[in-house]
PDB file of C-alpha atoms and ligand atoms in Angstrom:
ATOM      1  CA  UNK Y   1       0.000   0.000   0.000  1.00  0.00           C
ATOM      2  CA  UNK Y   2       1.181   3.518  -0.872  1.00  0.00           C
ATOM      3  CA  UNK Y   3      -0.304   5.126   2.221  1.00  0.00           C
ATOM      4  CA  UNK Y   4      -3.481   6.779   3.447  1.00  0.00           C
ATOM      5  CA  UNK Y   5      -4.798   9.856   1.626  1.00  0.00           C
ATOM      6  CA  UNK Y   6      -7.506  12.423   2.283  1.00  0.00           C
ATOM      7  CA  UNK Y   7      -8.820  14.247  -0.797  1.00  0.00           C
ATOM      8  CA  UNK Y   8     -11.203  17.049   0.079  1.00  0.00           C
ATOM      9  CA  UNK Y   9     -13.937  17.617  -2.509  1.00  0.00           C
ATOM     10  CA  UNK Y  10     -13.431  14.221  -4.109  1.00  0.00           C
ATOM     11  CA  UNK Y  11     -16.940  13.637  -5.406  1.00  0.00           C
ATOM     12  CA  UNK Y  12     -16.417  15.286  -8.792  1.00  0.00           C
ATOM     13  CA  UNK Y  13     -14.050  17.292 -10.969  1.00  0.00           C
ATOM     14  CA  UNK Y  14     -10.370  17.465 -10.079  1.00  0.00           C
ATOM     15  CA  UNK Y  15     -10.813  15.863  -6.656  1.00  0.00           C
ATOM     16  CA  UNK Y  16     -12.586  12.818  -8.111  1.00  0.00           C
ATOM     17  CA  UNK Y  17      -9.812  12.403 -10.692  1.00  0.00           C
ATOM     18  CA  UNK Y  18      -7.197  12.600  -7.914  1.00  0.00           C
ATOM     19  CA  UNK Y  19      -9.099  10.049  -5.805  1.00  0.00           C
ATOM     20  CA  UNK Y  20      -9.475   7.616  -8.721  1.00  0.00           C
ATOM     21  CA  UNK Y  21      -5.794   7.849  -9.697  1.00  0.00           C
ATOM     22  CA  UNK Y  22      -4.682   7.540  -6.068  1.00  0.00           C
ATOM     23  CA  UNK Y  23      -6.884   4.459  -5.603  1.00  0.00           C
ATOM     24  CA  UNK Y  24      -5.457   2.885  -8.747  1.00  0.00           C
ATOM     25  CA  UNK Y  25      -1.918   3.581  -7.518  1.00  0.00           C
ATOM     26  CA  UNK Y  26      -2.481   1.822  -4.204  1.00  0.00           C
ATOM     27  CA  UNK Y  27      -3.461   4.543  -1.734  1.00  0.00           C
ATOM     28  CA  UNK Y  28      -6.284   3.936   0.708  1.00  0.00           C
ATOM     29  CA  UNK Y  29      -8.399   6.988  -0.117  1.00  0.00           C
ATOM     30  CA  UNK Y  30     -10.845   8.993   1.985  1.00  0.00           C
ATOM     31  CA  UNK Y  31     -12.699  11.458  -0.207  1.00  0.00           C
ATOM     32  CA  UNK Y  32     -14.912  14.151   1.222  1.00  0.00           C
ATOM     33  CA  UNK Y  33     -17.894  15.847  -0.356  1.00  0.00           C
ATOM     34  CA  UNK Y  34     -20.363  18.568   0.504  1.00  0.00           C
ATOM     35  CA  UNK Y  35     -23.727  17.293  -0.767  1.00  0.00           C
ATOM     36  CA  UNK Y  36     -23.335  14.989  -3.790  1.00  0.00           C
ATOM     37  CA  UNK Y  37     -23.388  11.629  -1.988  1.00  0.00           C
ATOM     38  CA  UNK Y  38     -24.263   9.706  -5.150  1.00  0.00           C
ATOM     39  CA  UNK Y  39     -21.244  11.066  -7.032  1.00  0.00           C
ATOM     40  CA  UNK Y  40     -18.958  10.387  -4.063  1.00  0.00           C
ATOM     41  CA  UNK Y  41     -20.280   6.828  -3.764  1.00  0.00           C
ATOM     42  CA  UNK Y  42     -19.656   6.295  -7.489  1.00  0.00           C
ATOM     43  CA  UNK Y  43     -15.998   7.301  -7.083  1.00  0.00           C
ATOM     44  CA  UNK Y  44     -15.660   4.911  -4.132  1.00  0.00           C
ATOM     45  CA  UNK Y  45     -17.299   2.137  -6.187  1.00  0.00           C
ATOM     46  CA  UNK Y  46     -14.874   2.709  -9.091  1.00  0.00           C
ATOM     47  CA  UNK Y  47     -11.880   2.486  -6.747  1.00  0.00           C
ATOM     48  CA  UNK Y  48     -13.070  -0.633  -4.950  1.00  0.00           C
ATOM     49  CA  UNK Y  49     -14.050  -2.296  -8.258  1.00  0.00           C
ATOM     50  CA  UNK Y  50     -10.429  -1.868  -9.301  1.00  0.00           C
ATOM     51  CA  UNK Y  51      -9.249  -3.628  -6.142  1.00  0.00           C
ATOM     52  CA  UNK Y  52      -8.540  -0.444  -4.168  1.00  0.00           C
ATOM     53  CA  UNK Y  53      -9.703   0.841  -0.801  1.00  0.00           C
ATOM     54  CA  UNK Y  54     -11.819   3.985  -0.411  1.00  0.00           C
ATOM     55  CA  UNK Y  55     -14.417   5.649   1.781  1.00  0.00           C
ATOM     56  CA  UNK Y  56     -16.546   8.764   1.268  1.00  0.00           C
ATOM     57  CA  UNK Y  57     -17.236  11.231   4.089  1.00  0.00           C
ATOM     58  CA  UNK Y  58     -19.742  14.079   3.995  1.00  0.00           C
ATOM     59  CA  UNK Y  59     -18.171  17.231   5.418  1.00  0.00           C
ATOM     60  CA  UNK Y  60     -18.923  20.929   5.019  1.00  0.00           C
ATOM     61  CA  UNK Y  61     -15.422  22.389   4.842  1.00  0.00           C
ATOM     62  CA  UNK Y  62     -16.541  25.716   6.299  1.00  0.00           C
ATOM     63  CA  UNK Y  63     -17.136  23.929   9.624  1.00  0.00           C
ATOM     64  CA  UNK Y  64     -14.198  23.059  11.858  1.00  0.00           C
ATOM     65  CA  UNK Y  65     -16.173  20.317  13.610  1.00  0.00           C
ATOM     66  CA  UNK Y  66     -16.786  18.602  10.266  1.00  0.00           C
ATOM     67  CA  UNK Y  67     -13.077  18.744   9.417  1.00  0.00           C
ATOM     68  CA  UNK Y  68     -12.144  17.222  12.784  1.00  0.00           C
ATOM     69  CA  UNK Y  69     -14.699  14.473  12.203  1.00  0.00           C
ATOM     70  CA  UNK Y  70     -13.100  13.604   8.840  1.00  0.00           C
ATOM     71  CA  UNK Y  71      -9.651  13.145  10.366  1.00  0.00           C
ATOM     72  CA  UNK Y  72     -11.030  11.148  13.277  1.00  0.00           C
ATOM     73  CA  UNK Y  73     -12.966   8.869  10.940  1.00  0.00           C
ATOM     74  CA  UNK Y  74      -9.905   8.317   8.734  1.00  0.00           C
ATOM     75  CA  UNK Y  75      -7.740   7.468  11.782  1.00  0.00           C
ATOM     76  CA  UNK Y  76     -10.199   4.771  12.757  1.00  0.00           C
ATOM     77  CA  UNK Y  77     -11.136   3.424   9.304  1.00  0.00           C
ATOM     78  CA  UNK Y  78      -7.891   3.620   7.313  1.00  0.00           C
ATOM     79  CA  UNK Y  79      -5.001   4.204   9.726  1.00  0.00           C
ATOM     80  CA  UNK Y  80      -2.311   6.848   9.932  1.00  0.00           C
ATOM     81  CA  UNK Y  81      -2.529   9.566   7.312  1.00  0.00           C
ATOM     82  CA  UNK Y  82       0.393  10.033   4.892  1.00  0.00           C
ATOM     83  CA  UNK Y  83      -1.059  12.266   2.165  1.00  0.00           C
ATOM     84  CA  UNK Y  84      -3.463  15.219   2.087  1.00  0.00           C
ATOM     85  CA  UNK Y  85      -4.897  16.917  -0.991  1.00  0.00           C
ATOM     86  CA  UNK Y  86      -6.622  20.208  -0.189  1.00  0.00           C
ATOM     87  CA  UNK Y  87      -8.849  20.362  -3.245  1.00  0.00           C
ATOM     88  CA  UNK Y  88     -12.349  21.429  -2.142  1.00  0.00           C
ATOM     89  CA  UNK Y  89     -12.916  24.980  -3.256  1.00  0.00           C
ATOM     90  CA  UNK Y  90     -15.452  27.371  -4.638  1.00  0.00           C
ATOM     91  CA  UNK Y  91     -15.297  30.577  -6.657  1.00  0.00           C
ATOM     92  CA  UNK Y  92     -18.494  31.758  -5.010  1.00  0.00           C
ATOM     93  CA  UNK Y  93     -20.798  33.916  -7.099  1.00  0.00           C
ATOM     94  CA  UNK Y  94     -19.279  35.813  -9.992  1.00  0.00           C
ATOM     95  CA  UNK Y  95     -19.307  39.591 -10.082  1.00  0.00           C
ATOM     96  CA  UNK Y  96     -17.173  42.691 -10.174  1.00  0.00           C
ATOM     97  CA  UNK Y  97     -15.613  44.149  -7.041  1.00  0.00           C
ATOM     98  CA  UNK Y  98     -18.463  46.671  -6.862  1.00  0.00           C
ATOM     99  CA  UNK Y  99     -20.868  43.901  -5.918  1.00  0.00           C
ATOM    100  CA  UNK Y 100     -18.875  41.836  -3.422  1.00  0.00           C
ATOM    101  CA  UNK Y 101     -20.505  41.300  -0.036  1.00  0.00           C
ATOM    102  CA  UNK Y 102     -19.152  40.481   3.404  1.00  0.00           C
ATOM    103  CA  UNK Y 103     -21.116  37.211   3.305  1.00  0.00           C
ATOM    104  CA  UNK Y 104     -19.469  36.115   0.043  1.00  0.00           C
ATOM    105  CA  UNK Y 105     -16.011  37.006   1.372  1.00  0.00           C
ATOM    106  CA  UNK Y 106     -16.599  35.092   4.616  1.00  0.00           C
ATOM    107  CA  UNK Y 107     -17.829  32.026   2.708  1.00  0.00           C
ATOM    108  CA  UNK Y 108     -15.035  31.762   0.118  1.00  0.00           C
ATOM    109  CA  UNK Y 109     -12.386  32.518   2.745  1.00  0.00           C
ATOM    110  CA  UNK Y 110     -13.802  29.820   5.030  1.00  0.00           C
ATOM    111  CA  UNK Y 111     -13.798  27.136   2.331  1.00  0.00           C
ATOM    112  CA  UNK Y 112     -10.730  28.080   0.281  1.00  0.00           C
ATOM    113  CA  UNK Y 113      -8.400  29.345   3.049  1.00  0.00           C
ATOM    114  CA  UNK Y 114      -9.527  28.563   6.586  1.00  0.00           C
ATOM    115  CA  UNK Y 115     -10.293  24.918   5.767  1.00  0.00           C
ATOM    116  CA  UNK Y 116      -6.840  24.160   4.262  1.00  0.00           C
ATOM    117  CA  UNK Y 117      -5.209  25.773   7.321  1.00  0.00           C
ATOM    118  CA  UNK Y 118      -7.231  23.519   9.633  1.00  0.00           C
ATOM    119  CA  UNK Y 119      -6.673  20.356   7.571  1.00  0.00           C
ATOM    120  CA  UNK Y 120      -2.941  21.136   7.428  1.00  0.00           C
ATOM    121  CA  UNK Y 121      -2.892  21.469  11.217  1.00  0.00           C
ATOM    122  CA  UNK Y 122      -4.616  18.095  11.584  1.00  0.00           C
ATOM    123  CA  UNK Y 123      -2.272  16.497   9.027  1.00  0.00           C
ATOM    124  CA  UNK Y 124       0.788  17.773  10.918  1.00  0.00           C
ATOM    125  CA  UNK Y 125      -0.486  16.108  14.098  1.00  0.00           C
ATOM    126  CA  UNK Y 126      -0.518  12.770  12.259  1.00  0.00           C
ATOM    127  CA  UNK Y 127       2.409  13.021   9.821  1.00  0.00           C
ATOM    128  CA  UNK Y 128       5.171  15.083  11.472  1.00  0.00           C
ATOM    129  CA  UNK Y 129       8.123  12.978  12.495  1.00  0.00           C
ATOM    130  CA  UNK Y 130       8.456  14.964  15.742  1.00  0.00           C
ATOM    131  CA  UNK Y 131       4.820  14.114  16.566  1.00  0.00           C
ATOM    132  CA  UNK Y 132       5.335  10.369  16.159  1.00  0.00           C
ATOM    133  CA  UNK Y 133       4.384  10.292  12.482  1.00  0.00           C
ATOM    134  CA  UNK Y 134       6.221   8.708   9.580  1.00  0.00           C
ATOM    135  CA  UNK Y 135       6.200  11.836   7.401  1.00  0.00           C
ATOM    136  CA  UNK Y 136       4.020  12.577   4.424  1.00  0.00           C
ATOM    137  CA  UNK Y 137       3.110  15.060   1.720  1.00  0.00           C
ATOM    138  CA  UNK Y 138       0.467  17.708   1.159  1.00  0.00           C
ATOM    139  CA  UNK Y 139      -0.705  19.130  -2.158  1.00  0.00           C
ATOM    140  CA  UNK Y 140      -2.904  22.220  -2.290  1.00  0.00           C
ATOM    141  CA  UNK Y 141      -5.070  22.826  -5.343  1.00  0.00           C
ATOM    142  CA  UNK Y 142      -4.583  26.506  -6.033  1.00  0.00           C
ATOM    143  CA  UNK Y 143      -5.480  28.318  -9.265  1.00  0.00           C
ATOM    144  CA  UNK Y 144      -3.772  30.410 -11.931  1.00  0.00           C
ATOM    145  CA  UNK Y 145      -6.296  33.027 -10.811  1.00  0.00           C
ATOM    146  CA  UNK Y 146      -3.950  33.833  -7.901  1.00  0.00           C
ATOM    147  CA  UNK Y 147      -1.587  35.500 -10.383  1.00  0.00           C
ATOM    148  CA  UNK Y 148      -4.050  36.436 -13.135  1.00  0.00           C
ATOM    149  CA  UNK Y 149      -6.341  38.212 -10.625  1.00  0.00           C
ATOM    150  CA  UNK Y 150      -9.814  37.097 -11.713  1.00  0.00           C
ATOM    151  CA  UNK Y 151     -10.754  40.600 -12.885  1.00  0.00           C
ATOM    152  CA  UNK Y 152     -14.404  41.010 -13.901  1.00  0.00           C
ATOM    153  CA  UNK Y 153     -15.319  37.566 -12.596  1.00  0.00           C
ATOM    154  CA  UNK Y 154     -14.011  36.699  -9.158  1.00  0.00           C
ATOM    155  CA  UNK Y 155     -11.203  38.733  -7.638  1.00  0.00           C
ATOM    156  CA  UNK Y 156     -12.448  37.430  -4.264  1.00  0.00           C
ATOM    157  CA  UNK Y 157     -11.721  33.853  -5.409  1.00  0.00           C
ATOM    158  CA  UNK Y 158      -8.325  34.769  -6.893  1.00  0.00           C
ATOM    159  CA  UNK Y 159      -7.303  36.357  -3.593  1.00  0.00           C
ATOM    160  CA  UNK Y 160      -8.165  33.204  -1.643  1.00  0.00           C
ATOM    161  CA  UNK Y 161      -5.905  31.214  -3.952  1.00  0.00           C
ATOM    162  CA  UNK Y 162      -3.148  33.779  -3.340  1.00  0.00           C
ATOM    163  CA  UNK Y 163      -3.534  33.033   0.357  1.00  0.00           C
ATOM    164  CA  UNK Y 164      -3.367  29.302  -0.381  1.00  0.00           C
ATOM    165  CA  UNK Y 165      -0.096  29.860  -2.260  1.00  0.00           C
ATOM    166  CA  UNK Y 166       1.309  31.643   0.803  1.00  0.00           C
ATOM    167  CA  UNK Y 167       0.162  28.774   3.025  1.00  0.00           C
ATOM    168  CA  UNK Y 168       1.942  26.365   0.659  1.00  0.00           C
ATOM    169  CA  UNK Y 169       5.271  28.209   0.795  1.00  0.00           C
ATOM    170  CA  UNK Y 170       5.152  28.900   4.539  1.00  0.00           C
ATOM    171  CA  UNK Y 171       4.072  25.397   5.491  1.00  0.00           C
ATOM    172  CA  UNK Y 172       6.749  23.879   3.250  1.00  0.00           C
ATOM    173  CA  UNK Y 173       9.463  25.817   5.082  1.00  0.00           C
ATOM    174  CA  UNK Y 174       8.014  25.126   8.529  1.00  0.00           C
ATOM    175  CA  UNK Y 175       7.644  21.401   7.875  1.00  0.00           C
ATOM    176  CA  UNK Y 176      10.721  20.655   5.766  1.00  0.00           C
ATOM    177  CA  UNK Y 177      12.675  19.196   8.700  1.00  0.00           C
ATOM    178  CA  UNK Y 178       9.608  17.466  10.140  1.00  0.00           C
ATOM    179  CA  UNK Y 179       9.147  14.974   7.307  1.00  0.00           C
ATOM    180  CA  UNK Y 180       6.362  16.711   5.403  1.00  0.00           C
ATOM    181  CA  UNK Y 181       6.632  18.161   1.902  1.00  0.00           C
ATOM    182  CA  UNK Y 182       4.041  20.768   0.898  1.00  0.00           C
ATOM    183  CA  UNK Y 183       3.414  21.794  -2.708  1.00  0.00           C
ATOM    184  CA  UNK Y 184       0.605  23.133  -4.868  1.00  0.00           C
ATOM    185  CA  UNK Y 185      -0.734  22.690  -8.349  1.00  0.00           C
ATOM    186  CA  UNK Y 186      -2.114  25.758 -10.038  1.00  0.00           C
ATOM    187  CA  UNK Y 187      -4.688  24.682 -12.621  1.00  0.00           C
ATOM    188  CA  UNK Y 188      -5.694  26.962 -15.466  1.00  0.00           C
ATOM    189  CA  UNK Y 189      -8.938  26.433 -17.362  1.00  0.00           C
ATOM    190  CA  UNK Y 190     -10.057  22.893 -16.502  1.00  0.00           C
ATOM    191  CA  UNK Y 191     -13.185  21.104 -17.769  1.00  0.00           C
ATOM    192  CA  UNK Y 192     -15.324  20.527 -14.689  1.00  0.00           C
ATOM    193  CA  UNK Y 193     -18.791  21.607 -13.558  1.00  0.00           C
ATOM    194  CA  UNK Y 194     -17.280  24.433 -11.472  1.00  0.00           C
ATOM    195  CA  UNK Y 195     -17.863  26.970 -14.249  1.00  0.00           C
ATOM    196  CA  UNK Y 196     -21.519  26.088 -14.798  1.00  0.00           C
ATOM    197  CA  UNK Y 197     -22.120  25.963 -11.057  1.00  0.00           C
ATOM    198  CA  UNK Y 198     -20.719  29.486 -10.814  1.00  0.00           C
ATOM    199  CA  UNK Y 199     -23.296  30.572 -13.402  1.00  0.00           C
ATOM    200  CA  UNK Y 200     -20.894  30.654 -16.380  1.00  0.00           C
ATOM    201  CA  UNK Y 201     -21.768  27.534 -18.440  1.00  0.00           C
ATOM    202  CA  UNK Y 202     -20.076  28.904 -21.582  1.00  0.00           C
ATOM    203  CA  UNK Y 203     -16.855  29.956 -19.827  1.00  0.00           C
ATOM    204  CA  UNK Y 204     -14.665  27.139 -21.205  1.00  0.00           C
ATOM    205  CA  UNK Y 205     -15.870  27.628 -24.787  1.00  0.00           C
ATOM    206  CA  UNK Y 206     -15.434  31.382 -24.468  1.00  0.00           C
ATOM    207  CA  UNK Y 207     -11.948  31.308 -22.964  1.00  0.00           C
ATOM    208  CA  UNK Y 208     -10.132  28.271 -24.291  1.00  0.00           C
ATOM    209  CA  UNK Y 209      -8.965  30.095 -27.425  1.00  0.00           C
ATOM    210  CA  UNK Y 210      -6.888  32.320 -25.146  1.00  0.00           C
ATOM    211  CA  UNK Y 211      -4.978  29.375 -23.675  1.00  0.00           C
ATOM    212  CA  UNK Y 212      -1.598  29.036 -25.424  1.00  0.00           C
ATOM    213  CA  UNK Y 213      -2.292  25.315 -25.997  1.00  0.00           C
ATOM    214  CA  UNK Y 214      -5.690  26.235 -27.458  1.00  0.00           C
ATOM    215  CA  UNK Y 215      -7.808  24.052 -25.195  1.00  0.00           C
ATOM    216  CA  UNK Y 216      -9.001  23.521 -21.658  1.00  0.00           C
ATOM    217  CA  UNK Y 217      -7.297  20.855 -19.573  1.00  0.00           C
ATOM    218  CA  UNK Y 218      -8.898  17.776 -18.064  1.00  0.00           C
ATOM    219  CA  UNK Y 219      -9.234  16.886 -14.408  1.00  0.00           C
ATOM    220  CA  UNK Y 220      -7.140  13.785 -15.133  1.00  0.00           C
ATOM    221  CA  UNK Y 221      -4.250  15.959 -16.356  1.00  0.00           C
ATOM    222  CA  UNK Y 222      -4.295  17.865 -13.059  1.00  0.00           C
ATOM    223  CA  UNK Y 223      -4.491  14.613 -11.089  1.00  0.00           C
ATOM    224  CA  UNK Y 224      -1.291  13.329 -12.711  1.00  0.00           C
ATOM    225  CA  UNK Y 225       0.618  16.357 -11.403  1.00  0.00           C
ATOM    226  CA  UNK Y 226      -0.895  15.981  -7.924  1.00  0.00           C
ATOM    227  CA  UNK Y 227       0.039  12.294  -7.683  1.00  0.00           C
ATOM    228  CA  UNK Y 228       3.561  13.003  -8.900  1.00  0.00           C
ATOM    229  CA  UNK Y 229       4.060  15.732  -6.261  1.00  0.00           C
ATOM    230  CA  UNK Y 230       2.881  13.298  -3.576  1.00  0.00           C
ATOM    231  CA  UNK Y 231       5.167  10.516  -4.790  1.00  0.00           C
ATOM    232  CA  UNK Y 232       8.752   9.665  -3.838  1.00  0.00           C
ATOM    233  CA  UNK Y 233       9.736  10.756  -7.356  1.00  0.00           C
ATOM    234  CA  UNK Y 234       9.233  14.328  -6.085  1.00  0.00           C
ATOM    235  CA  UNK Y 235      11.310  13.743  -2.927  1.00  0.00           C
ATOM    236  CA  UNK Y 236      13.374  16.970  -3.239  1.00  0.00           C
ATOM    237  CA  UNK Y 237      10.421  19.186  -4.130  1.00  0.00           C
ATOM    238  CA  UNK Y 238       8.738  21.300  -1.494  1.00  0.00           C
ATOM    239  CA  UNK Y 239       7.279  24.810  -1.551  1.00  0.00           C
ATOM    240  CA  UNK Y 240       6.676  24.564  -5.314  1.00  0.00           C
ATOM    241  CA  UNK Y 241       3.555  25.820  -7.054  1.00  0.00           C
ATOM    242  CA  UNK Y 242       3.279  24.081 -10.410  1.00  0.00           C
ATOM    243  CA  UNK Y 243       1.038  25.547 -13.124  1.00  0.00           C
ATOM    244  CA  UNK Y 244      -1.065  22.933 -14.926  1.00  0.00           C
ATOM    245  CA  UNK Y 245      -2.502  25.354 -17.395  1.00  0.00           C
ATOM    246  CA  UNK Y 246      -1.508  24.745 -20.991  1.00  0.00           C
ATOM    247  CA  UNK Y 247       0.756  27.797 -20.773  1.00  0.00           C
ATOM    248  CA  UNK Y 248      -1.908  30.167 -19.420  1.00  0.00           C
TER     249      UNK Y 248
HETATM  250  P1  LIG W 301     -16.028  21.067  -8.809  1.00  0.00           P
HETATM  251  O1  LIG W 301     -16.127  20.179  -9.991  1.00  0.00           O
HETATM  252  O2  LIG W 301     -17.068  22.104  -8.566  1.00  0.00           O
HETATM  253  O3  LIG W 301     -15.887  20.154  -7.493  1.00  0.00           O
HETATM  254  C1  LIG W 301     -15.754  20.766  -6.248  1.00  0.00           C
HETATM  255  C2  LIG W 301     -15.619  19.711  -5.176  1.00  0.00           C
HETATM  256  O4  LIG W 301     -15.475  20.366  -3.900  1.00  0.00           O
HETATM  257  C3  LIG W 301     -16.832  18.830  -5.046  1.00  0.00           C
HETATM  258  O5  LIG W 301     -16.417  17.563  -4.599  1.00  0.00           O
HETATM  259  C4  LIG W 301     -17.677  19.528  -3.972  1.00  0.00           C
HETATM  260  O6  LIG W 301     -18.546  18.625  -3.267  1.00  0.00           O
HETATM  261  C5  LIG W 301     -16.572  20.021  -3.056  1.00  0.00           C
HETATM  262  N1  LIG W 301     -16.959  21.202  -2.304  1.00  0.00           N
HETATM  263  C6  LIG W 301     -17.291  22.425  -2.785  1.00  0.00           C
HETATM  264  N2  LIG W 301     -17.613  23.241  -1.764  1.00  0.00           N
HETATM  265  C7  LIG W 301     -17.501  22.530  -0.620  1.00  0.00           C
HETATM  266  C8  LIG W 301     -17.713  22.786   0.742  1.00  0.00           C
HETATM  267  N3  LIG W 301     -18.146  23.984   1.162  1.00  0.00           N
HETATM  268  N4  LIG W 301     -17.485  21.805   1.644  1.00  0.00           N
HETATM  269  C9  LIG W 301     -17.090  20.594   1.222  1.00  0.00           C
HETATM  270  N5  LIG W 301     -16.859  20.267  -0.046  1.00  0.00           N
HETATM  271  C10 LIG W 301     -17.073  21.229  -0.965  1.00  0.00           C
HETATM  272  O7  LIG W 301     -14.659  21.885  -8.825  1.00  0.00           O
HETATM  273  P2  LIG W 301     -13.258  21.590  -9.566  1.00  0.00           P
HETATM  274  O8  LIG W 301     -13.253  22.360 -10.811  1.00  0.00           O
HETATM  275  O9  LIG W 301     -12.924  20.145  -9.573  1.00  0.00           O
HETATM  276  O10 LIG W 301     -12.315  22.367  -8.543  1.00  0.00           O
HETATM  277  C11 LIG W 301     -11.516  21.694  -7.571  1.00  0.00           C
HETATM  278  C12 LIG W 301     -10.461  22.658  -7.100  1.00  0.00           C
HETATM  279  O11 LIG W 301      -9.693  23.094  -8.228  1.00  0.00           O
HETATM  280  C13 LIG W 301     -11.029  23.906  -6.448  1.00  0.00           C
HETATM  281  O12 LIG W 301     -10.241  24.276  -5.328  1.00  0.00           O
HETATM  282  C14 LIG W 301     -10.915  24.968  -7.545  1.00  0.00           C
HETATM  283  O13 LIG W 301     -10.772  26.253  -7.022  1.00  0.00           O
HETATM  284  C15 LIG W 301      -9.647  24.503  -8.237  1.00  0.00           C
HETATM  285  N6  LIG W 301      -9.512  24.981  -9.620  1.00  0.00           N
HETATM  286  C16 LIG W 301     -10.405  24.617 -10.600  1.00  0.00           C
HETATM  287  C17 LIG W 301     -10.228  25.103 -11.885  1.00  0.00           C
HETATM  288  C18 LIG W 301     -11.160  24.760 -13.016  1.00  0.00           C
HETATM  289  O14 LIG W 301     -11.043  25.379 -14.087  1.00  0.00           O
HETATM  290  N7  LIG W 301     -12.076  23.828 -12.853  1.00  0.00           N
HETATM  291  C19 LIG W 301      -9.159  25.947 -12.177  1.00  0.00           C
HETATM  292  C20 LIG W 301      -8.287  26.293 -11.163  1.00  0.00           C
HETATM  293  C21 LIG W 301      -8.460  25.792  -9.899  1.00  0.00           C
HETATM  294  P3  LIG W 301     -20.041  18.307  -3.868  1.00  0.00           P
HETATM  295  O15 LIG W 301     -19.860  17.518  -5.133  1.00  0.00           O
HETATM  296  O16 LIG W 301     -20.713  17.521  -2.792  1.00  0.00           O
HETATM  297  O17 LIG W 301     -20.678  19.652  -4.110  1.00  0.00           O
END
């Protein structure tokens, strides 16, 4: 077995692709979801049908108690954690800066920033060699929006991914001598339901011509980068933020 992995937001999109690939590569996978139990169960079924081990856990990432419950459940069901993928995220509603509300800011910050801080804290308690752990690796799913800025659509979302990048770099330095590598992938335009759910169903078609490679990427292409960063093949890589964006 490769180890025990938590993938937040593993019921669909990039998180589901990460969970499937991790299951196929021998990780015992715990995937969390917000509300789509049927999709989460389908990912678990795919992994177990292939001979792997997986469980799905409902957890609202804006709630600390739910996050603590996930880690507790994984301790008991799968054993000591070795890999964490902070993937669950939301752009929130689209709109220019003129329209942003305190409620939207609180919500996207809670899911995209506060949750990865709390999951990282819980992962340290289980993985750090000075806390009795055997080491491990964390990958944060950021976004090219952190550098591009999200103007006209979601500056609030872009800023949360900027914070996630800072968490990645700071955590990598703080944990480098404690057996934990921390990196991020920074996806560009990726074909998932995120765009439609944000109220922009034509976003991929509208924007893919502006990607240097001329197309959107797939969730599976992002998953490959995530699994590589978690693997021993990336043993000297920490604090890196790798664009998976077709040049965007
Ligand atoms: P997606 O298809 O919308 O999937 C989002 C996943 O996160 C789902 O599993 C969803 O659970 C879960 N989730 C959302 N809000 C949650 C909450 N409050 N609590 C718990 N779980 C929650 O999105 P995606 O495109 O795969 O995006 C995954 C990550 O990649 C996000 O962090 C996103 O910012 C980032 N990203 C995406 C793109 C892109 O173009 N798609 C580009 C750059 C970065 P349910 O299924 O139960 O709702």
